[in-house]
Short mmCIF file of C-alpha atoms and ligand atoms in Angstrom, two decimals:
data_model
loop_
_atom_site.label_atom_id
_atom_site.label_comp_id
_atom_site.label_asym_id
_atom_site.label_seq_id
_atom_site.Cartn_x
_atom_site.Cartn_y
_atom_site.Cartn_z
CA MET A 1 0.10 0.20 0.37
CA SER A 2 1.83 3.60 -0.73
CA SER A 3 2.97 5.34 2.19
CA LEU A 4 -0.08 7.77 1.57
CA SER A 5 -2.83 5.87 1.75
CA GLN A 6 -1.38 4.09 4.51
CA ASN A 7 -0.50 7.78 6.69
CA PHE A 8 -4.19 8.38 5.64
CA ILE A 9 -6.14 5.55 7.14
CA ARG A 10 -3.48 5.79 10.53
CA ASP A 11 -4.35 9.57 11.10
CA LYS A 12 -7.98 8.40 10.83
CA PHE A 13 -8.19 6.01 12.70
CA VAL A 14 -6.29 8.32 15.63
CA ASP A 15 -8.54 11.52 15.51
CA TYR A 16 -11.15 8.23 16.00
CA TYR A 17 -9.31 7.12 19.23
CA LYS A 18 -8.96 10.60 20.32
CA GLN A 19 -11.99 12.04 19.48
CA LYS A 20 -14.04 8.98 19.98
CA SER A 21 -12.76 8.10 22.87
CA ALA A 22 -15.64 8.29 25.67
CA SER A 23 -17.37 5.49 23.43
CA ILE A 24 -14.61 2.67 24.60
CA LEU A 25 -15.85 1.12 27.24
CA ALA A 26 -14.32 -1.57 29.44
CA PRO A 27 -15.84 -4.65 29.06
CA SER A 28 -17.21 -6.73 32.34
CA SER A 29 -14.21 -7.55 34.44
CA LEU A 30 -11.60 -5.96 33.04
CA LEU A 31 -8.51 -6.52 34.82
CA ARG A 32 -9.17 -10.32 34.26
CA ARG A 33 -9.74 -10.12 30.86
CA GLU A 34 -6.82 -10.20 27.97
CA PHE A 35 -6.35 -7.57 25.01
CA GLY A 36 -5.04 -8.25 21.43
CA PHE A 37 -4.06 -5.59 18.85
CA ILE A 38 -3.23 -6.17 15.36
CA LEU A 39 -0.67 -3.68 13.72
CA LEU A 40 -1.65 -1.36 11.35
CA GLU A 41 1.24 -1.52 8.58
CA LYS A 42 2.87 -4.85 9.83
CA LYS A 43 -0.37 -6.61 10.62
CA VAL A 44 0.74 -8.34 13.35
CA MET A 45 -0.92 -9.46 16.35
CA LEU A 46 0.26 -8.20 19.95
CA ARG A 47 -1.41 -10.62 22.66
CA HIS A 48 -0.95 -11.06 26.55
CA LYS A 49 -2.02 -7.34 27.05
CA GLY A 50 -4.10 -6.20 30.18
CA PHE A 51 -5.46 -3.01 31.79
CA LYS A 52 -5.69 -1.45 35.14
CA ASN A 53 -8.83 0.49 33.60
CA VAL A 54 -9.97 2.11 30.93
CA GLU A 55 -8.05 5.25 30.84
CA ASP A 56 -4.92 2.95 29.93
CA LEU A 57 -6.98 1.38 27.38
CA ARG A 58 -8.23 4.00 25.61
CA SER A 59 -4.61 6.07 25.64
CA SER A 60 -3.11 3.53 24.49
CA LEU A 61 -5.21 2.90 21.56
CA VAL A 62 -4.05 6.62 20.25
CA ASN A 63 -0.66 5.68 21.23
CA ILE A 64 -0.75 2.17 19.31
CA VAL A 65 -3.39 3.19 16.19
CA PRO A 66 -4.36 -0.68 16.08
CA SER A 67 -6.27 -1.65 13.21
CA ASP A 68 -8.57 -4.10 14.78
CA VAL A 69 -8.19 -3.86 18.81
CA TYR A 70 -9.98 -7.53 20.53
CA PHE A 71 -10.22 -8.75 24.41
CA SER A 72 -10.74 -12.36 25.35
CA SER A 73 -14.01 -14.04 25.93
CA ALA A 74 -12.34 -15.19 28.52
CA TYR A 75 -10.90 -14.70 32.89
CA TYR A 76 -7.52 -15.06 33.75
CA GLU A 77 -6.00 -14.51 36.75
CA ARG A 78 -3.13 -13.39 35.12
CA PRO A 79 -4.46 -12.05 31.53
CA GLU A 80 -0.89 -11.26 30.73
CA ASP A 81 1.19 -13.95 31.48
CA GLU A 82 1.75 -16.77 28.44
CA MET A 83 -0.94 -18.56 27.73
CA LYS A 84 -0.66 -21.60 29.84
CA ALA A 85 0.72 -19.41 33.01
CA LYS A 86 -2.80 -17.35 32.74
CA GLY A 87 -5.10 -18.95 34.76
CA TRP A 88 -8.30 -19.59 33.06
CA LEU A 89 -11.04 -18.90 35.42
CA GLY A 90 -13.41 -18.95 32.62
CA ALA A 91 -15.47 -17.56 29.47
CA ASP A 92 -18.07 -15.73 27.87
CA LEU A 93 -19.87 -17.91 25.33
CA VAL A 94 -19.57 -16.37 22.22
CA PHE A 95 -21.18 -17.08 18.68
CA ASP A 96 -19.91 -15.59 15.48
CA ILE A 97 -21.92 -14.91 12.02
CA ASP A 98 -19.99 -14.29 9.64
CA ALA A 99 -21.25 -14.08 5.62
CA ASP A 100 -17.98 -16.11 4.43
CA HIS A 101 -20.01 -18.86 5.65
CA ILE A 102 -23.21 -18.09 4.39
CA PRO A 103 -23.93 -19.26 0.52
CA THR A 104 -24.96 -15.94 -0.76
CA PRO A 105 -25.46 -16.05 -4.92
CA CYS A 106 -23.67 -12.68 -5.09
CA ALA A 107 -20.27 -13.59 -3.97
CA ALA A 108 -19.58 -14.36 -7.09
CA LEU A 109 -20.70 -10.94 -8.12
CA HIS A 110 -18.25 -8.89 -5.33
CA ASP A 111 -15.77 -11.53 -4.06
CA LEU A 112 -12.39 -10.74 -5.46
CA TRP A 113 -9.41 -13.03 -6.42
CA VAL A 114 -5.47 -11.30 -6.54
CA CYS A 115 -2.65 -12.55 -8.04
CA SER A 116 -0.26 -12.94 -5.18
CA SER A 117 2.66 -12.79 -7.08
CA CYS A 118 1.71 -10.80 -10.42
CA GLY A 119 -1.76 -9.12 -9.30
CA ALA A 120 -3.53 -9.94 -11.85
CA SER A 121 -7.29 -10.49 -10.18
CA GLY A 122 -10.99 -11.96 -11.38
CA ARG A 123 -14.26 -12.90 -9.55
CA GLY A 124 -15.60 -15.00 -7.55
CA LYS A 125 -13.72 -17.93 -6.64
CA HIS A 126 -9.87 -17.38 -7.22
CA PRO A 127 -8.78 -19.96 -9.78
CA LYS A 128 -6.05 -23.20 -9.85
CA ILE A 129 -3.66 -21.55 -11.16
CA CYS A 130 -2.88 -18.34 -11.84
CA PRO A 131 -4.16 -17.17 -15.66
CA THR A 132 -1.74 -14.87 -15.94
CA CYS A 133 1.87 -15.98 -14.44
CA GLY A 134 1.28 -20.13 -13.46
CA GLN A 135 0.98 -19.07 -9.64
CA ILE A 136 -0.57 -20.50 -7.07
CA LYS A 137 -1.01 -18.43 -4.59
CA PHE A 138 -4.00 -15.77 -4.21
CA LYS A 139 -5.64 -13.40 -2.18
CA GLU A 140 -8.80 -12.93 -1.58
CA LYS A 141 -11.20 -10.07 -0.95
CA THR A 142 -14.97 -10.34 0.27
CA TRP A 143 -17.07 -7.48 0.02
CA PRO A 144 -19.60 -6.11 2.29
CA CYS A 145 -22.57 -6.47 0.23
CA GLU A 146 -25.98 -5.72 1.34
CA ILE A 147 -27.64 -8.98 0.29
CA CYS A 148 -24.34 -10.41 2.26
CA LEU A 149 -25.38 -8.06 5.08
CA GLU A 150 -28.84 -9.17 5.50
CA ALA A 151 -27.75 -12.67 5.43
CA SER A 152 -25.99 -12.59 7.91
CA LYS A 153 -28.89 -10.64 9.83
CA ALA A 154 -31.16 -13.15 8.92
CA GLU A 155 -28.69 -16.08 11.00
CA ALA A 156 -28.30 -13.32 14.10
CA ILE A 157 -31.74 -13.28 14.46
CA LYS A 158 -32.28 -16.82 14.56
CA LEU A 159 -29.38 -17.72 17.36
CA VAL A 160 -31.22 -14.76 19.45
CA ASP A 161 -34.34 -16.80 18.99
CA ILE A 162 -33.29 -19.93 19.77
CA LEU A 163 -30.58 -18.41 22.67
CA THR A 164 -33.54 -16.59 24.34
CA GLU A 165 -36.58 -19.39 23.80
CA ASP A 166 -34.59 -22.99 23.84
CA PHE A 167 -31.81 -22.24 25.86
CA GLY A 168 -34.25 -19.63 27.84
CA PHE A 169 -31.00 -16.57 28.56
CA SER A 170 -32.78 -13.62 29.00
CA SER A 171 -31.94 -10.71 26.87
CA ASP A 172 -30.58 -9.00 30.00
CA VAL A 173 -27.30 -11.00 29.38
CA LEU A 174 -27.08 -11.39 25.52
CA THR A 175 -25.56 -8.25 23.53
CA VAL A 176 -25.86 -8.41 19.77
CA ALA A 177 -22.95 -6.79 17.62
CA PHE A 178 -22.38 -6.31 14.11
CA SER A 179 -18.69 -6.88 13.57
CA GLY A 180 -17.37 -3.95 10.96
CA HIS A 181 -17.42 -6.09 7.93
CA ARG A 182 -20.11 -8.85 7.18
CA GLY A 183 -21.29 -10.45 9.86
CA TYR A 184 -22.41 -10.01 13.34
CA HIS A 185 -21.68 -10.79 16.85
CA VAL A 186 -23.84 -12.82 20.14
CA HIS A 187 -22.38 -12.70 23.53
CA VAL A 188 -23.59 -14.15 26.42
CA GLU A 189 -22.31 -13.05 29.61
CA SER A 190 -24.13 -15.13 32.38
CA GLU A 191 -22.81 -17.37 35.33
CA SER A 192 -24.53 -20.83 33.47
CA VAL A 193 -22.16 -21.04 30.74
CA ARG A 194 -18.56 -19.10 32.64
CA GLY A 195 -17.31 -22.36 33.53
CA LEU A 196 -18.27 -24.78 30.30
CA ASP A 197 -15.23 -26.09 28.91
CA SER A 198 -15.14 -26.49 24.78
CA LEU A 199 -16.43 -30.02 24.14
CA ALA A 200 -19.62 -28.49 25.96
CA ARG A 201 -19.65 -25.37 23.74
CA LYS A 202 -19.55 -27.72 21.32
CA GLU A 203 -22.55 -29.66 21.64
CA ILE A 204 -24.26 -26.11 22.19
CA VAL A 205 -22.94 -25.50 18.37
CA ASP A 206 -24.37 -28.77 17.21
CA TYR A 207 -27.96 -27.64 18.93
CA VAL A 208 -28.19 -24.33 17.44
CA MET A 209 -26.62 -25.74 13.56
CA GLY A 210 -29.69 -28.54 14.29
CA ILE A 211 -25.98 -31.19 13.40
CA GLY A 212 -27.44 -34.48 13.78
CA LEU A 213 -30.76 -33.50 13.68
CA GLU A 214 -33.70 -36.44 12.28
CA ALA A 215 -37.36 -35.38 12.53
CA LYS A 216 -38.63 -38.38 13.26
CA PHE A 217 -36.86 -37.57 17.04
CA HIS A 218 -38.92 -34.66 16.96
CA GLY A 219 -42.46 -35.84 15.99
CA LEU A 220 -42.61 -37.16 12.79
CA GLY A 221 -43.82 -40.30 11.84
CA LYS A 222 -46.85 -42.77 11.72
CA SER A 223 -50.01 -42.04 14.65
CA ASN A 224 -50.86 -45.27 16.40
CA MET A 225 -53.71 -47.54 15.06
CA PRO A 226 -55.86 -47.54 13.90
CA GLU A 227 -55.17 -44.81 10.74
CA ARG A 228 -51.24 -45.30 11.07
CA ARG A 229 -51.41 -41.46 9.42
CA VAL A 230 -48.24 -39.26 8.95
CA SER A 231 -48.21 -37.31 12.05
CA GLY A 232 -45.96 -34.08 13.08
CA PRO A 233 -44.86 -31.06 14.92
CA ASP A 234 -47.13 -28.54 15.37
CA LEU A 235 -46.05 -24.94 15.66
CA ASN A 236 -46.80 -24.65 18.87
CA ASP A 237 -43.67 -27.31 20.26
CA GLN A 238 -41.03 -26.35 21.69
CA GLY A 239 -37.45 -26.02 21.10
CA TRP A 240 -36.51 -28.20 17.39
CA ARG A 241 -39.92 -29.45 17.17
CA GLY A 242 -41.37 -26.21 16.80
CA ARG A 243 -38.64 -24.98 14.41
CA VAL A 244 -39.07 -28.60 12.21
CA ALA A 245 -42.40 -26.86 11.48
CA LYS A 246 -41.79 -23.43 11.59
CA GLY A 247 -39.35 -24.31 8.80
CA THR A 248 -41.70 -26.38 6.68
CA TYR A 249 -45.13 -23.71 7.04
CA ASP A 250 -42.32 -20.86 5.93
CA PHE A 251 -40.73 -23.83 3.04
CA LEU A 252 -44.42 -25.10 2.16
CA LEU A 253 -46.22 -21.50 2.37
CA THR A 254 -44.08 -19.78 -1.04
CA ALA A 255 -42.34 -23.17 -2.40
CA SER A 256 -42.38 -23.32 -6.30
CA LYS A 257 -42.76 -26.20 -8.04
CA ASN A 258 -38.78 -26.26 -8.55
CA ASP A 259 -38.29 -25.57 -5.35
CA LEU A 260 -40.18 -29.03 -4.23
CA LEU A 261 -38.21 -31.18 -7.02
CA LYS A 262 -34.42 -29.49 -5.97
CA ILE A 263 -34.75 -31.43 -2.21
CA GLY A 264 -35.94 -34.94 -4.30
CA LEU A 265 -38.94 -34.79 -4.60
CA LYS A 266 -41.15 -36.79 -6.85
CA PRO A 267 -43.42 -34.28 -9.56
CA ILE A 268 -46.36 -36.06 -8.97
CA HIS A 269 -45.79 -35.14 -5.08
CA ALA A 270 -44.31 -32.20 -5.79
CA ASN A 271 -48.01 -30.74 -8.28
CA SER A 272 -50.26 -32.54 -5.55
CA LEU A 273 -48.50 -30.64 -2.67
CA LEU A 274 -48.67 -27.46 -4.55
CA ASN A 275 -52.87 -28.09 -4.93
CA HIS A 276 -53.48 -28.53 -2.40
CA ARG A 277 -51.36 -25.50 -0.71
CA ASP A 278 -54.88 -23.75 0.74
CA ALA A 279 -55.39 -27.15 2.67
CA ILE A 280 -51.95 -26.90 3.76
CA LEU A 281 -51.91 -23.60 5.44
CA GLU A 282 -55.44 -24.18 6.83
CA SER A 283 -53.84 -27.56 8.22
CA TRP A 284 -51.58 -25.31 10.91
CA LYS A 285 -54.38 -24.68 12.76
CA LYS A 286 -55.36 -27.98 14.05
CA LYS A 287 -52.30 -30.77 13.42
CA GLY A 288 -50.31 -29.32 10.79
CA PRO A 289 -50.49 -30.67 7.39
CA TRP A 290 -48.49 -33.67 7.64
CA GLY A 291 -51.16 -36.21 7.58
CA ILE A 292 -53.70 -34.61 4.88
CA ILE A 293 -53.01 -35.45 1.51
CA GLN A 294 -53.26 -39.08 1.12
CA HIS A 295 -50.37 -40.47 -1.08
CA ILE A 296 -47.94 -37.83 0.39
CA SER A 297 -45.48 -40.49 2.31
CA LEU A 298 -44.23 -40.48 5.42
CA GLU A 299 -40.56 -40.21 3.14
CA THR A 300 -41.36 -37.26 1.30
CA TRP A 301 -42.66 -35.57 4.35
CA THR A 302 -38.77 -36.78 5.53
CA LYS A 303 -37.41 -34.96 2.79
CA ILE A 304 -39.23 -31.30 3.95
CA ALA A 305 -38.20 -31.94 7.13
CA GLU A 306 -34.84 -32.43 6.75
CA TYR A 307 -34.94 -29.38 4.46
CA SER A 308 -36.80 -27.08 6.96
CA VAL A 309 -33.83 -27.86 9.39
CA GLU A 310 -31.35 -26.63 7.49
CA MET A 311 -33.64 -23.15 6.91
CA GLN A 312 -33.93 -23.29 10.79
CA SER A 313 -29.68 -23.90 11.19
CA VAL A 314 -27.80 -20.99 11.97
CA LYS A 315 -24.85 -21.01 10.20
CA ILE A 316 -22.05 -19.91 12.77
CA ASP A 317 -18.81 -19.74 12.57
CA THR A 318 -17.77 -23.71 14.41
CA VAL A 319 -14.46 -22.73 15.82
CA VAL A 320 -15.06 -19.68 17.72
CA THR A 321 -17.81 -20.67 20.09
CA PRO A 322 -15.91 -23.62 21.37
CA ASP A 323 -12.51 -21.57 21.47
CA VAL A 324 -13.02 -21.18 25.89
CA ASN A 325 -9.35 -18.72 25.06
CA ARG A 326 -11.23 -17.20 21.97
CA LEU A 327 -10.59 -12.89 21.45
CA ILE A 328 -13.06 -11.01 20.24
CA ARG A 329 -13.20 -7.44 18.94
CA LEU A 330 -14.11 -4.88 21.28
CA PRO A 331 -17.25 -2.74 21.08
CA ASN A 332 -17.45 1.01 19.44
CA SER A 333 -13.21 0.22 17.76
CA LEU A 334 -12.75 0.20 14.05
CA HIS A 335 -12.95 -2.67 11.76
CA GLY A 336 -9.66 -2.66 9.95
CA LYS A 337 -10.74 -3.90 6.45
CA THR A 338 -13.50 -1.51 6.35
CA GLY A 339 -12.82 1.76 8.77
CA LEU A 340 -16.19 0.81 10.12
CA LYS A 341 -17.08 0.52 13.66
CA LYS A 342 -18.27 -2.29 15.69
CA VAL A 343 -21.22 -1.96 17.47
CA GLU A 344 -23.80 -3.08 19.77
CA PHE A 345 -27.63 -2.57 19.50
CA SER A 346 -30.41 -3.50 21.39
CA ILE A 347 -32.22 -7.49 20.09
CA ARG A 348 -35.40 -5.17 20.10
CA ASP A 349 -33.91 -2.99 17.00
CA ILE A 350 -32.24 -5.71 14.95
CA ASP A 351 -35.35 -6.05 12.54
CA ASP A 352 -34.27 -2.49 11.73
CA PHE A 353 -30.57 -2.12 12.24
CA ASP A 354 -28.53 -1.16 9.18
CA PRO A 355 -25.49 -1.69 9.48
CA LEU A 356 -24.39 0.47 6.60
CA LYS A 357 -25.72 3.09 9.16
CA SER A 358 -24.80 2.10 12.38
CA ALA A 359 -21.54 1.36 11.54
CA VAL A 360 -20.32 4.86 10.26
CA ALA A 361 -17.49 6.27 12.32
CA PHE A 362 -16.26 9.02 10.01
CA ASN A 363 -19.43 12.04 8.88
CA ASP A 364 -16.78 14.45 7.98
CA GLY A 365 -14.40 15.28 4.89
CA LEU A 366 -14.11 14.65 1.40
CA VAL A 367 -10.59 12.74 -0.43
CA LYS A 368 -9.80 11.73 -3.80
CA VAL A 369 -8.92 8.03 -4.08
CA ASP A 370 -7.96 6.14 -6.77
CA VAL A 371 -10.10 2.92 -7.04
CA SER A 372 -8.92 0.12 -8.73
CA GLU A 373 -12.46 -1.68 -8.91
CA VAL A 374 -14.79 -2.34 -6.48
CA PRO A 375 -18.81 -2.47 -7.06
CA GLU A 376 -21.57 -0.53 -6.18
CA PHE A 377 -22.36 -0.01 -2.93
CA ARG A 378 -23.51 1.78 0.03
CA VAL A 379 -22.52 4.22 2.66
CA LYS A 380 -25.04 6.12 5.05
CA ASN A 381 -28.70 6.72 2.29
CA GLN A 382 -25.97 7.25 -0.45
CA ILE A 383 -24.81 4.80 -3.35
CA TYR A 384 -21.31 4.62 -4.67
CA GLY A 385 -19.95 3.15 -7.89
CA PRO A 386 -19.53 1.01 -9.23
CA PHE A 387 -15.83 2.12 -10.15
CA LYS A 388 -13.60 0.87 -12.62
CA LYS A 389 -9.63 2.55 -12.94
CA GLN A 390 -11.46 5.90 -11.95
CA LYS A 391 -10.64 9.19 -10.04
CA VAL A 392 -13.37 9.85 -7.84
CA GLU A 393 -13.71 12.17 -4.43
CA LEU A 394 -15.31 10.14 -1.52
CA PRO A 395 -16.33 11.08 1.70
CA THR A 396 -13.64 9.82 3.96
CA ALA A 397 -16.33 6.59 5.20
CA ALA A 398 -16.63 5.55 1.81
CA ALA A 399 -13.26 6.21 0.59
CA LEU A 400 -11.90 4.91 4.13
CA MET A 401 -14.01 1.07 2.87
CA LEU A 402 -11.98 1.25 -0.80
CA LEU A 403 -9.00 1.98 1.29
CA CYS A 404 -9.05 -0.52 3.98
CA LYS A 405 -9.85 -2.90 1.63
CA GLY A 406 -6.60 -2.11 -0.82
CA MET A 407 -9.11 -1.52 -3.59
CA ALA A 408 -8.38 2.52 -4.09
CA LYS A 409 -4.97 4.79 -3.16
CA VAL A 410 -5.17 8.05 -2.32
CA VAL A 411 -4.25 10.86 -4.10
CA GLN A 412 -2.83 14.10 -4.34
ZN1 ZN B 1 -0.20 -14.22 -11.58
ZN1 ZN B 2 -23.35 -10.34 -2.06
#
């Protein structure tokens, strides 16, 4: 990166940590937390930091000017010691949702690869071999597009629902935040989870993702004599039973013939389900659609239920939650890939939360940048681009997003 761009990013990050210092709050039990910083220019991680008070934390942000700031989900007796000597006392339960783990159709349009050797680039997943120079190492650049951000938010909504409804966590112990890039974090801070080991946390991951879940153990089967009809879970059922019902409800409400064929149904059964859509809808007032269409077998309903599990399951990063020593991004700190900040918000506001408004950290100034290539993007209410090999003057927040992504350079 050019030093002009690098200096611009550094200046803006310094400004932010000076001016918005008061927005940086200490996590609970500050003395027990480990902190980590990624250094702006060198991109190396500085770990095993500890702070006595929030003022020390704030002033070190101004002095170090990190590209990214993290604190441990864990509590330690000695956070600044090496890993083995820290004295683990417990950890919050954390979840990370990232568009990288959600298959969105737009990824092939906006994600870029760049050859590490010659700089050749293209869209979507990188090729095996660079078509220009024949080398095999690539950097991938993902993009915080609106569709991907919406997809992440939908997962966060499902996760919060499972944590409150199935696990019974009160909203007081849950924190939801936009990560500042392409995802959401959910943080559970409660005595009841603190002591869980990695395996116990893995069990929670499996539950949330519906791994190994079979509908036959959740109410789907044949009823007893005399009719031997198919019966299944109800919308009012608790836990995964209710989720299987809800997934089935949602799917059959709008499914096209093609949707039904894609999950492995025979055309005759797909037609039959579509012809009975009104009856299916009506059936949820009683026992659900499971037994109402004569020749739709248990096997067919099982395929539908399996798909509904897939839809209801939450796509989380499976590595993060079981890690009892995980570092997580500090709220209101800047994300080094975007210049947006990580923002927490109330669960009640999740539906209307707009990350591209709430996470904007810079409101003043214009800067001229030379853009290599970016898709159309939005910051607050303004749409920019698409740009390709052109010089444009942009507001600081929009320019920073491109500069941090390495998709533009500051020009004089
Ligand atoms: Zn190359
Ligand atoms: Zn996208």
